[in-house]
């Protein structure tokens, strides 16, 4: 089977990695926002009708967590209404939807990794919009895989890795939150694992791309846990050791030296931000491993991968066991 795949969000952190990998699985159609604006229902319908993809990979999202507090309807339009329509259209043509969601659907009151069946309770508007998107896809009846991930970053886009590196060229001291626990996940590793899973499903596919019992929600994050403070320290350690010739690093630092000698831990209370964030948002990846035989590397290994000259491996680094 060589499916037609519709990818949204190809300019994003995750979408651009998927855009690189998905052509090996099928015929990829990846319209940018100009060609497929997800706030335009008619455009979604027209593209789904004319392309008739077997697989819809939705990597597009409204991801500005703080801005969503004052623009909740915009977040809902992209994160809930558009996925709902994509899923309804997918259901009609028998396509499978692959969608990404977030650890921010949880409130962080647990102190052991969240499993997929734990009750969500988002603390912020972004989390509410992502939860509504998940629910809309489930309710559509379309075959789907919802992958919840966390603390996503890449060597491009807007993220914590690039912010820390930029600030480290401007300041001698950085103050970073040390009381939120999570798993920073690199978009390249997430895309590689997603591609590995889809490759195995496509290879096994009979009349349907995925059998109904696999349809559902899975947690997919880096292994291990850390805080933003520890993550910032690790970023600066890796950057200090890395070759200054890495193009993305040169661009992130604007070619300037790293000044920051000290990272100071602060509390969430001290770092005021418009959106509340969960204090603890580790996601158990056991279901992903049991179902697909896939585990993502530890967060530190993923970070080191970014600083390696072979940042973009030719093949996905995770192996899938036979189901
Ligand atoms: N970032 C995180 O920390 C994080 C954490 C957990 C889960 N996630 C989830 O992981 C997935 C990927 O996130 P990401 O960080 O890769 O996102 P991102 O870098 O912010 O990219 C978002 C993508 O969505 C596109 N987009 C936004 N609004 C659109 C619209 N109205 N129509 C069409 N395209 C639109 C953007 O296009 P433009 O380039 O044109 O703006 C961009 O390609 C999302 O589902 C997100 O919720 C992210």
PDB file of N, CA, C and O and ligand atoms in Angstrom, residues 8-16 31-34 36-40 58-65 77-79 99-104 126 130 147-153 156-159 187 190 228, ligand 1:
ATOM      1  N   UNK A   8      -0.567  18.615   7.480  1.00  0.00           N
ATOM      2  CA  UNK A   8      -0.761  20.041   7.778  1.00  0.00           C
ATOM      3  C   UNK A   8       0.396  20.507   8.666  1.00  0.00           C
ATOM      4  O   UNK A   8       1.038  19.700   9.336  1.00  0.00           O
ATOM      5  N   UNK A   9       0.647  21.794   8.658  1.00  0.00           N
ATOM      6  CA  UNK A   9       1.646  22.369   9.568  1.00  0.00           C
ATOM      7  C   UNK A   9       3.078  22.088   9.179  1.00  0.00           C
ATOM      8  O   UNK A   9       3.952  21.988  10.039  1.00  0.00           O
ATOM      9  N   UNK A  10       3.360  22.030   7.874  1.00  0.00           N
ATOM     10  CA  UNK A  10       4.706  21.621   7.447  1.00  0.00           C
ATOM     11  C   UNK A  10       5.793  22.648   7.787  1.00  0.00           C
ATOM     12  O   UNK A  10       6.974  22.343   7.684  1.00  0.00           O
ATOM     13  N   UNK A  11       5.399  23.856   8.194  1.00  0.00           N
ATOM     14  CA  UNK A  11       6.423  24.845   8.551  1.00  0.00           C
ATOM     15  C   UNK A  11       6.750  24.817  10.044  1.00  0.00           C
ATOM     16  O   UNK A  11       7.644  25.519  10.497  1.00  0.00           O
ATOM     17  N   UNK A  12       6.014  24.009  10.810  1.00  0.00           N
ATOM     18  CA  UNK A  12       6.207  23.999  12.261  1.00  0.00           C
ATOM     19  C   UNK A  12       7.385  23.123  12.689  1.00  0.00           C
ATOM     20  O   UNK A  12       8.046  22.492  11.862  1.00  0.00           O
ATOM     21  N   UNK A  13       7.624  23.075  13.990  1.00  0.00           N
ATOM     22  CA  UNK A  13       8.737  22.286  14.524  1.00  0.00           C
ATOM     23  C   UNK A  13       8.583  20.813  14.130  1.00  0.00           C
ATOM     24  O   UNK A  13       9.472  20.195  13.563  1.00  0.00           O
ATOM     25  N   UNK A  14       7.424  20.253  14.471  1.00  0.00           N
ATOM     26  CA  UNK A  14       7.170  18.845  14.171  1.00  0.00           C
ATOM     27  C   UNK A  14       6.854  18.645  12.692  1.00  0.00           C
ATOM     28  O   UNK A  14       7.356  17.707  12.054  1.00  0.00           O
ATOM     29  N   UNK A  15       6.031  19.544  12.144  1.00  0.00           N
ATOM     30  CA  UNK A  15       5.596  19.401  10.754  1.00  0.00           C
ATOM     31  C   UNK A  15       6.768  19.384   9.791  1.00  0.00           C
ATOM     32  O   UNK A  15       6.777  18.616   8.822  1.00  0.00           O
ATOM     33  N   UNK A  16       7.799  20.199  10.048  1.00  0.00           N
ATOM     34  CA  UNK A  16       8.911  20.224   9.091  1.00  0.00           C
ATOM     35  C   UNK A  16       9.719  18.926   9.153  1.00  0.00           C
ATOM     36  O   UNK A  16      10.242  18.460   8.147  1.00  0.00           O
ATOM     37  N   UNK A  31       0.169  21.091   1.984  1.00  0.00           N
ATOM     38  CA  UNK A  31      -0.117  22.502   1.716  1.00  0.00           C
ATOM     39  C   UNK A  31       0.337  23.386   2.877  1.00  0.00           C
ATOM     40  O   UNK A  31       0.243  22.977   4.038  1.00  0.00           O
ATOM     41  N   UNK A  32       0.823  24.565   2.539  1.00  0.00           N
ATOM     42  CA  UNK A  32       1.149  25.493   3.624  1.00  0.00           C
ATOM     43  C   UNK A  32      -0.136  26.216   4.051  1.00  0.00           C
ATOM     44  O   UNK A  32      -1.219  25.945   3.526  1.00  0.00           O
ATOM     45  N   UNK A  33       0.009  27.148   5.002  1.00  0.00           N
ATOM     46  CA  UNK A  33      -1.187  27.794   5.542  1.00  0.00           C
ATOM     47  C   UNK A  33      -1.944  28.589   4.476  1.00  0.00           C
ATOM     48  O   UNK A  33      -3.164  28.706   4.527  1.00  0.00           O
ATOM     49  N   UNK A  34      -1.172  29.112   3.472  1.00  0.00           N
ATOM     50  CA  UNK A  34      -1.837  29.881   2.398  1.00  0.00           C
ATOM     51  C   UNK A  34      -2.778  28.980   1.614  1.00  0.00           C
ATOM     52  O   UNK A  34      -3.874  29.381   1.229  1.00  0.00           O
ATOM     53  N   UNK A  36      -3.941  25.943   2.686  1.00  0.00           N
ATOM     54  CA  UNK A  36      -4.935  25.293   3.561  1.00  0.00           C
ATOM     55  C   UNK A  36      -4.916  25.987   4.920  1.00  0.00           C
ATOM     56  O   UNK A  36      -4.155  25.633   5.820  1.00  0.00           O
ATOM     57  N   UNK A  37      -5.766  27.023   5.030  1.00  0.00           N
ATOM     58  CA  UNK A  37      -5.884  27.701   6.317  1.00  0.00           C
ATOM     59  C   UNK A  37      -6.945  26.967   7.125  1.00  0.00           C
ATOM     60  O   UNK A  37      -8.100  26.870   6.703  1.00  0.00           O
ATOM     61  N   UNK A  38      -6.539  26.446   8.262  1.00  0.00           N
ATOM     62  CA  UNK A  38      -7.435  25.580   9.031  1.00  0.00           C
ATOM     63  C   UNK A  38      -8.615  26.323   9.649  1.00  0.00           C
ATOM     64  O   UNK A  38      -9.524  25.697  10.180  1.00  0.00           O
ATOM     65  N   UNK A  39      -8.589  27.652   9.597  1.00  0.00           N
ATOM     66  CA  UNK A  39      -9.775  28.349  10.102  1.00  0.00           C
ATOM     67  C   UNK A  39     -10.824  28.529   8.995  1.00  0.00           C
ATOM     68  O   UNK A  39     -11.841  29.173   9.202  1.00  0.00           O
ATOM     69  N   UNK A  40     -10.550  27.950   7.824  1.00  0.00           N
ATOM     70  CA  UNK A  40     -11.522  28.042   6.713  1.00  0.00           C
ATOM     71  C   UNK A  40     -12.108  26.654   6.442  1.00  0.00           C
ATOM     72  O   UNK A  40     -11.515  25.859   5.708  1.00  0.00           O
ATOM     73  N   UNK A  58      -2.028  15.612  11.107  1.00  0.00           N
ATOM     74  CA  UNK A  58      -2.289  16.996  11.493  1.00  0.00           C
ATOM     75  C   UNK A  58      -1.230  17.491  12.477  1.00  0.00           C
ATOM     76  O   UNK A  58      -1.334  17.309  13.687  1.00  0.00           O
ATOM     77  N   UNK A  59      -0.184  18.121  11.931  1.00  0.00           N
ATOM     78  CA  UNK A  59       0.883  18.673  12.782  1.00  0.00           C
ATOM     79  C   UNK A  59       0.677  20.167  12.998  1.00  0.00           C
ATOM     80  O   UNK A  59       1.502  20.808  13.645  1.00  0.00           O
ATOM     81  N   UNK A  60      -0.391  20.720  12.449  1.00  0.00           N
ATOM     82  CA  UNK A  60      -0.663  22.149  12.634  1.00  0.00           C
ATOM     83  C   UNK A  60      -1.369  22.363  13.970  1.00  0.00           C
ATOM     84  O   UNK A  60      -2.130  21.506  14.424  1.00  0.00           O
ATOM     85  N   UNK A  61      -1.098  23.472  14.582  1.00  0.00           N
ATOM     86  CA  UNK A  61      -1.787  23.796  15.842  1.00  0.00           C
ATOM     87  C   UNK A  61      -1.563  25.259  16.181  1.00  0.00           C
ATOM     88  O   UNK A  61      -0.632  25.890  15.675  1.00  0.00           O
ATOM     89  N   UNK A  62      -2.433  25.774  17.030  1.00  0.00           N
ATOM     90  CA  UNK A  62      -2.221  27.076  17.669  1.00  0.00           C
ATOM     91  C   UNK A  62      -1.446  26.754  18.941  1.00  0.00           C
ATOM     92  O   UNK A  62      -1.991  26.136  19.861  1.00  0.00           O
ATOM     93  N   UNK A  63      -0.156  27.122  18.992  1.00  0.00           N
ATOM     94  CA  UNK A  63       0.698  26.645  20.093  1.00  0.00           C
ATOM     95  C   UNK A  63       1.167  27.762  21.036  1.00  0.00           C
ATOM     96  O   UNK A  63       1.993  27.502  21.912  1.00  0.00           O
ATOM     97  N   UNK A  64       0.651  28.975  20.834  1.00  0.00           N
ATOM     98  CA  UNK A  64       1.087  30.087  21.700  1.00  0.00           C
ATOM     99  C   UNK A  64       0.315  30.004  23.021  1.00  0.00           C
ATOM    100  O   UNK A  64      -0.805  30.531  23.146  1.00  0.00           O
ATOM    101  N   UNK A  65       0.916  29.334  23.999  1.00  0.00           N
ATOM    102  CA  UNK A  65       0.207  28.985  25.246  1.00  0.00           C
ATOM    103  C   UNK A  65      -0.259  30.245  25.990  1.00  0.00           C
ATOM    104  O   UNK A  65      -1.413  30.304  26.441  1.00  0.00           O
ATOM    105  N   UNK A  77     -10.460  27.378  17.306  1.00  0.00           N
ATOM    106  CA  UNK A  77     -10.707  27.199  15.864  1.00  0.00           C
ATOM    107  C   UNK A  77      -9.669  26.261  15.255  1.00  0.00           C
ATOM    108  O   UNK A  77      -9.999  25.351  14.486  1.00  0.00           O
ATOM    109  N   UNK A  78      -8.392  26.468  15.613  1.00  0.00           N
ATOM    110  CA  UNK A  78      -7.318  25.664  14.993  1.00  0.00           C
ATOM    111  C   UNK A  78      -7.160  24.316  15.702  1.00  0.00           C
ATOM    112  O   UNK A  78      -6.932  23.288  15.052  1.00  0.00           O
ATOM    113  N   UNK A  79      -7.291  24.321  17.026  1.00  0.00           N
ATOM    114  CA  UNK A  79      -6.966  23.106  17.793  1.00  0.00           C
ATOM    115  C   UNK A  79      -8.154  22.170  18.011  1.00  0.00           C
ATOM    116  O   UNK A  79      -7.957  21.013  18.385  1.00  0.00           O
ATOM    117  N   UNK A  99      -2.960  12.706  14.894  1.00  0.00           N
ATOM    118  CA  UNK A  99      -3.087  14.035  15.494  1.00  0.00           C
ATOM    119  C   UNK A  99      -2.157  14.105  16.712  1.00  0.00           C
ATOM    120  O   UNK A  99      -1.854  13.072  17.318  1.00  0.00           O
ATOM    121  N   UNK A 100      -1.734  15.305  17.069  1.00  0.00           N
ATOM    122  CA  UNK A 100      -0.818  15.466  18.201  1.00  0.00           C
ATOM    123  C   UNK A 100      -1.478  16.323  19.279  1.00  0.00           C
ATOM    124  O   UNK A 100      -2.138  17.316  18.982  1.00  0.00           O
ATOM    125  N   UNK A 101      -1.298  15.896  20.518  1.00  0.00           N
ATOM    126  CA  UNK A 101      -1.837  16.672  21.623  1.00  0.00           C
ATOM    127  C   UNK A 101      -0.754  16.848  22.689  1.00  0.00           C
ATOM    128  O   UNK A 101       0.429  16.629  22.420  1.00  0.00           O
ATOM    129  N   UNK A 102      -1.148  17.225  23.859  1.00  0.00           N
ATOM    130  CA  UNK A 102      -0.196  17.802  24.805  1.00  0.00           C
ATOM    131  C   UNK A 102      -0.371  17.298  26.239  1.00  0.00           C
ATOM    132  O   UNK A 102      -1.486  16.934  26.652  1.00  0.00           O
ATOM    133  N   UNK A 103       0.726  17.352  26.978  1.00  0.00           N
ATOM    134  CA  UNK A 103       0.694  17.081  28.423  1.00  0.00           C
ATOM    135  C   UNK A 103      -0.155  18.131  29.152  1.00  0.00           C
ATOM    136  O   UNK A 103      -0.599  17.903  30.277  1.00  0.00           O
ATOM    137  N   UNK A 104      -0.367  19.301  28.515  1.00  0.00           N
ATOM    138  CA  UNK A 104      -1.111  20.366  29.178  1.00  0.00           C
ATOM    139  C   UNK A 104      -2.617  20.088  29.250  1.00  0.00           C
ATOM    140  O   UNK A 104      -3.383  20.938  29.688  1.00  0.00           O
ATOM    141  N   UNK A 126      -5.031  27.013  26.170  1.00  0.00           N
ATOM    142  CA  UNK A 126      -4.400  26.137  25.161  1.00  0.00           C
ATOM    143  C   UNK A 126      -4.741  24.677  25.460  1.00  0.00           C
ATOM    144  O   UNK A 126      -5.172  23.932  24.564  1.00  0.00           O
ATOM    145  N   UNK A 130      -6.825  22.017  23.120  1.00  0.00           N
ATOM    146  CA  UNK A 130      -6.248  20.739  22.655  1.00  0.00           C
ATOM    147  C   UNK A 130      -7.109  19.572  23.128  1.00  0.00           C
ATOM    148  O   UNK A 130      -7.314  18.612  22.389  1.00  0.00           O
ATOM    149  N   UNK A 147      -1.373  11.278  19.433  1.00  0.00           N
ATOM    150  CA  UNK A 147      -0.123  11.161  20.186  1.00  0.00           C
ATOM    151  C   UNK A 147       0.028  12.404  21.072  1.00  0.00           C
ATOM    152  O   UNK A 147       0.186  13.513  20.555  1.00  0.00           O
ATOM    153  N   UNK A 148      -0.012  12.180  22.389  1.00  0.00           N
ATOM    154  CA  UNK A 148       0.232  13.322  23.303  1.00  0.00           C
ATOM    155  C   UNK A 148       1.731  13.403  23.569  1.00  0.00           C
ATOM    156  O   UNK A 148       2.346  12.413  23.968  1.00  0.00           O
ATOM    157  N   UNK A 149       2.283  14.592  23.348  1.00  0.00           N
ATOM    158  CA  UNK A 149       3.703  14.770  23.621  1.00  0.00           C
ATOM    159  C   UNK A 149       3.905  15.940  24.589  1.00  0.00           C
ATOM    160  O   UNK A 149       2.917  16.505  25.092  1.00  0.00           O
ATOM    161  N   UNK A 150       5.163  16.274  24.900  1.00  0.00           N
ATOM    162  CA  UNK A 150       5.384  17.328  25.893  1.00  0.00           C
ATOM    163  C   UNK A 150       6.662  18.114  25.598  1.00  0.00           C
ATOM    164  O   UNK A 150       7.606  17.596  24.997  1.00  0.00           O
ATOM    165  N   UNK A 151       6.665  19.367  26.018  1.00  0.00           N
ATOM    166  CA  UNK A 151       7.846  20.240  26.025  1.00  0.00           C
ATOM    167  C   UNK A 151       8.619  20.110  24.706  1.00  0.00           C
ATOM    168  O   UNK A 151       9.830  19.874  24.681  1.00  0.00           O
ATOM    169  N   UNK A 152       7.907  20.270  23.609  1.00  0.00           N
ATOM    170  CA  UNK A 152       8.488  20.037  22.284  1.00  0.00           C
ATOM    171  C   UNK A 152       9.492  21.136  21.925  1.00  0.00           C
ATOM    172  O   UNK A 152       9.253  22.312  22.175  1.00  0.00           O
ATOM    173  N   UNK A 153      10.595  20.738  21.316  1.00  0.00           N
ATOM    174  CA  UNK A 153      11.570  21.723  20.843  1.00  0.00           C
ATOM    175  C   UNK A 153      12.238  21.183  19.583  1.00  0.00           C
ATOM    176  O   UNK A 153      12.112  20.001  19.253  1.00  0.00           O
ATOM    177  N   UNK A 156      14.876  24.642  15.136  1.00  0.00           N
ATOM    178  CA  UNK A 156      14.267  25.741  14.389  1.00  0.00           C
ATOM    179  C   UNK A 156      12.927  26.036  15.052  1.00  0.00           C
ATOM    180  O   UNK A 156      12.446  25.247  15.861  1.00  0.00           O
ATOM    181  N   UNK A 157      12.343  27.177  14.708  1.00  0.00           N
ATOM    182  CA  UNK A 157      11.036  27.506  15.287  1.00  0.00           C
ATOM    183  C   UNK A 157      11.183  28.306  16.565  1.00  0.00           C
ATOM    184  O   UNK A 157      12.226  28.932  16.813  1.00  0.00           O
ATOM    185  N   UNK A 158      10.130  28.296  17.374  1.00  0.00           N
ATOM    186  CA  UNK A 158      10.146  29.058  18.640  1.00  0.00           C
ATOM    187  C   UNK A 158      10.047  28.068  19.777  1.00  0.00           C
ATOM    188  O   UNK A 158       9.041  27.363  19.906  1.00  0.00           O
ATOM    189  N   UNK A 159      11.093  27.980  20.585  1.00  0.00           N
ATOM    190  CA  UNK A 159      11.069  26.987  21.655  1.00  0.00           C
ATOM    191  C   UNK A 159      12.101  27.325  22.728  1.00  0.00           C
ATOM    192  O   UNK A 159      12.903  28.244  22.584  1.00  0.00           O
ATOM    193  N   UNK A 187      11.522  17.412  18.369  1.00  0.00           N
ATOM    194  CA  UNK A 187      10.600  17.177  17.247  1.00  0.00           C
ATOM    195  C   UNK A 187      11.150  16.146  16.268  1.00  0.00           C
ATOM    196  O   UNK A 187      10.386  15.358  15.696  1.00  0.00           O
ATOM    197  N   UNK A 190      10.393  12.765  17.740  1.00  0.00           N
ATOM    198  CA  UNK A 190       8.946  12.506  17.707  1.00  0.00           C
ATOM    199  C   UNK A 190       8.504  12.157  16.280  1.00  0.00           C
ATOM    200  O   UNK A 190       7.734  11.215  16.062  1.00  0.00           O
ATOM    201  N   UNK A 228      12.660  22.681  33.931  1.00  0.00           N
ATOM    202  CA  UNK A 228      13.149  23.673  32.954  1.00  0.00           C
ATOM    203  C   UNK A 228      14.553  24.148  33.354  1.00  0.00           C
ATOM    204  O   UNK A 228      15.399  24.392  32.501  1.00  0.00           O
TER     205      UNK A 228
HETATM  206  N1  LIG B   1       5.377  23.179  21.220  1.00  0.00           N
HETATM  207  C1  LIG B   1       5.212  22.439  22.314  1.00  0.00           C
HETATM  208  O1  LIG B   1       5.866  22.613  23.350  1.00  0.00           O
HETATM  209  C2  LIG B   1       4.213  21.301  22.300  1.00  0.00           C
HETATM  210  C3  LIG B   1       4.077  20.513  23.450  1.00  0.00           C
HETATM  211  C4  LIG B   1       3.167  19.467  23.437  1.00  0.00           C
HETATM  212  C5  LIG B   1       2.415  19.223  22.307  1.00  0.00           C
HETATM  213  N2  LIG B   1       2.554  20.016  21.209  1.00  0.00           N
HETATM  214  C6  LIG B   1       1.732  19.713  20.032  1.00  0.00           C
HETATM  215  O2  LIG B   1       2.596  19.196  19.024  1.00  0.00           O
HETATM  216  C7  LIG B   1       2.088  19.569  17.741  1.00  0.00           C
HETATM  217  C8  LIG B   1       3.170  20.254  16.939  1.00  0.00           C
HETATM  218  O3  LIG B   1       3.522  21.463  17.610  1.00  0.00           O
HETATM  219  P1  LIG B   1       4.734  22.396  17.092  1.00  0.00           P
HETATM  220  O4  LIG B   1       5.415  22.914  18.294  1.00  0.00           O
HETATM  221  O5  LIG B   1       5.488  21.673  16.035  1.00  0.00           O
HETATM  222  O6  LIG B   1       3.914  23.589  16.432  1.00  0.00           O
HETATM  223  P2  LIG B   1       4.512  24.916  15.804  1.00  0.00           P
HETATM  224  O7  LIG B   1       5.988  24.823  15.620  1.00  0.00           O
HETATM  225  O8  LIG B   1       3.948  26.075  16.550  1.00  0.00           O
HETATM  226  O9  LIG B   1       3.879  24.903  14.324  1.00  0.00           O
HETATM  227  C9  LIG B   1       2.509  25.068  14.152  1.00  0.00           C
HETATM  228  C10 LIG B   1       2.182  24.823  12.709  1.00  0.00           C
HETATM  229  O10 LIG B   1       0.776  24.988  12.561  1.00  0.00           O
HETATM  230  C11 LIG B   1       0.557  25.883  11.469  1.00  0.00           C
HETATM  231  N3  LIG B   1      -0.698  26.606  11.669  1.00  0.00           N
HETATM  232  C12 LIG B   1      -1.069  27.386  12.716  1.00  0.00           C
HETATM  233  N4  LIG B   1      -2.276  27.912  12.493  1.00  0.00           N
HETATM  234  C13 LIG B   1      -2.687  27.443  11.275  1.00  0.00           C
HETATM  235  C14 LIG B   1      -3.851  27.627  10.487  1.00  0.00           C
HETATM  236  N5  LIG B   1      -4.848  28.447  10.860  1.00  0.00           N
HETATM  237  N6  LIG B   1      -3.926  26.983   9.291  1.00  0.00           N
HETATM  238  C15 LIG B   1      -2.926  26.185   8.867  1.00  0.00           C
HETATM  239  N7  LIG B   1      -1.792  25.982   9.554  1.00  0.00           N
HETATM  240  C16 LIG B   1      -1.675  26.613  10.749  1.00  0.00           C
HETATM  241  C17 LIG B   1       1.746  26.813  11.484  1.00  0.00           C
HETATM  242  O11 LIG B   1       1.845  27.450  10.234  1.00  0.00           O
HETATM  243  P3  LIG B   1       2.603  28.870  10.078  1.00  0.00           P
HETATM  244  O12 LIG B   1       4.066  28.538   9.980  1.00  0.00           O
HETATM  245  O13 LIG B   1       2.054  29.404   8.805  1.00  0.00           O
HETATM  246  O14 LIG B   1       2.280  29.680  11.284  1.00  0.00           O
HETATM  247  C18 LIG B   1       2.857  25.796  11.740  1.00  0.00           C
HETATM  248  O15 LIG B   1       3.196  25.124  10.545  1.00  0.00           O
HETATM  249  C19 LIG B   1       0.854  20.431  18.013  1.00  0.00           C
HETATM  250  O16 LIG B   1      -0.292  19.640  17.965  1.00  0.00           O
HETATM  251  C20 LIG B   1       1.065  20.927  19.426  1.00  0.00           C
HETATM  252  O17 LIG B   1      -0.145  21.250  20.067  1.00  0.00           O
HETATM  253  C21 LIG B   1       3.446  21.027  21.175  1.00  0.00           C
END
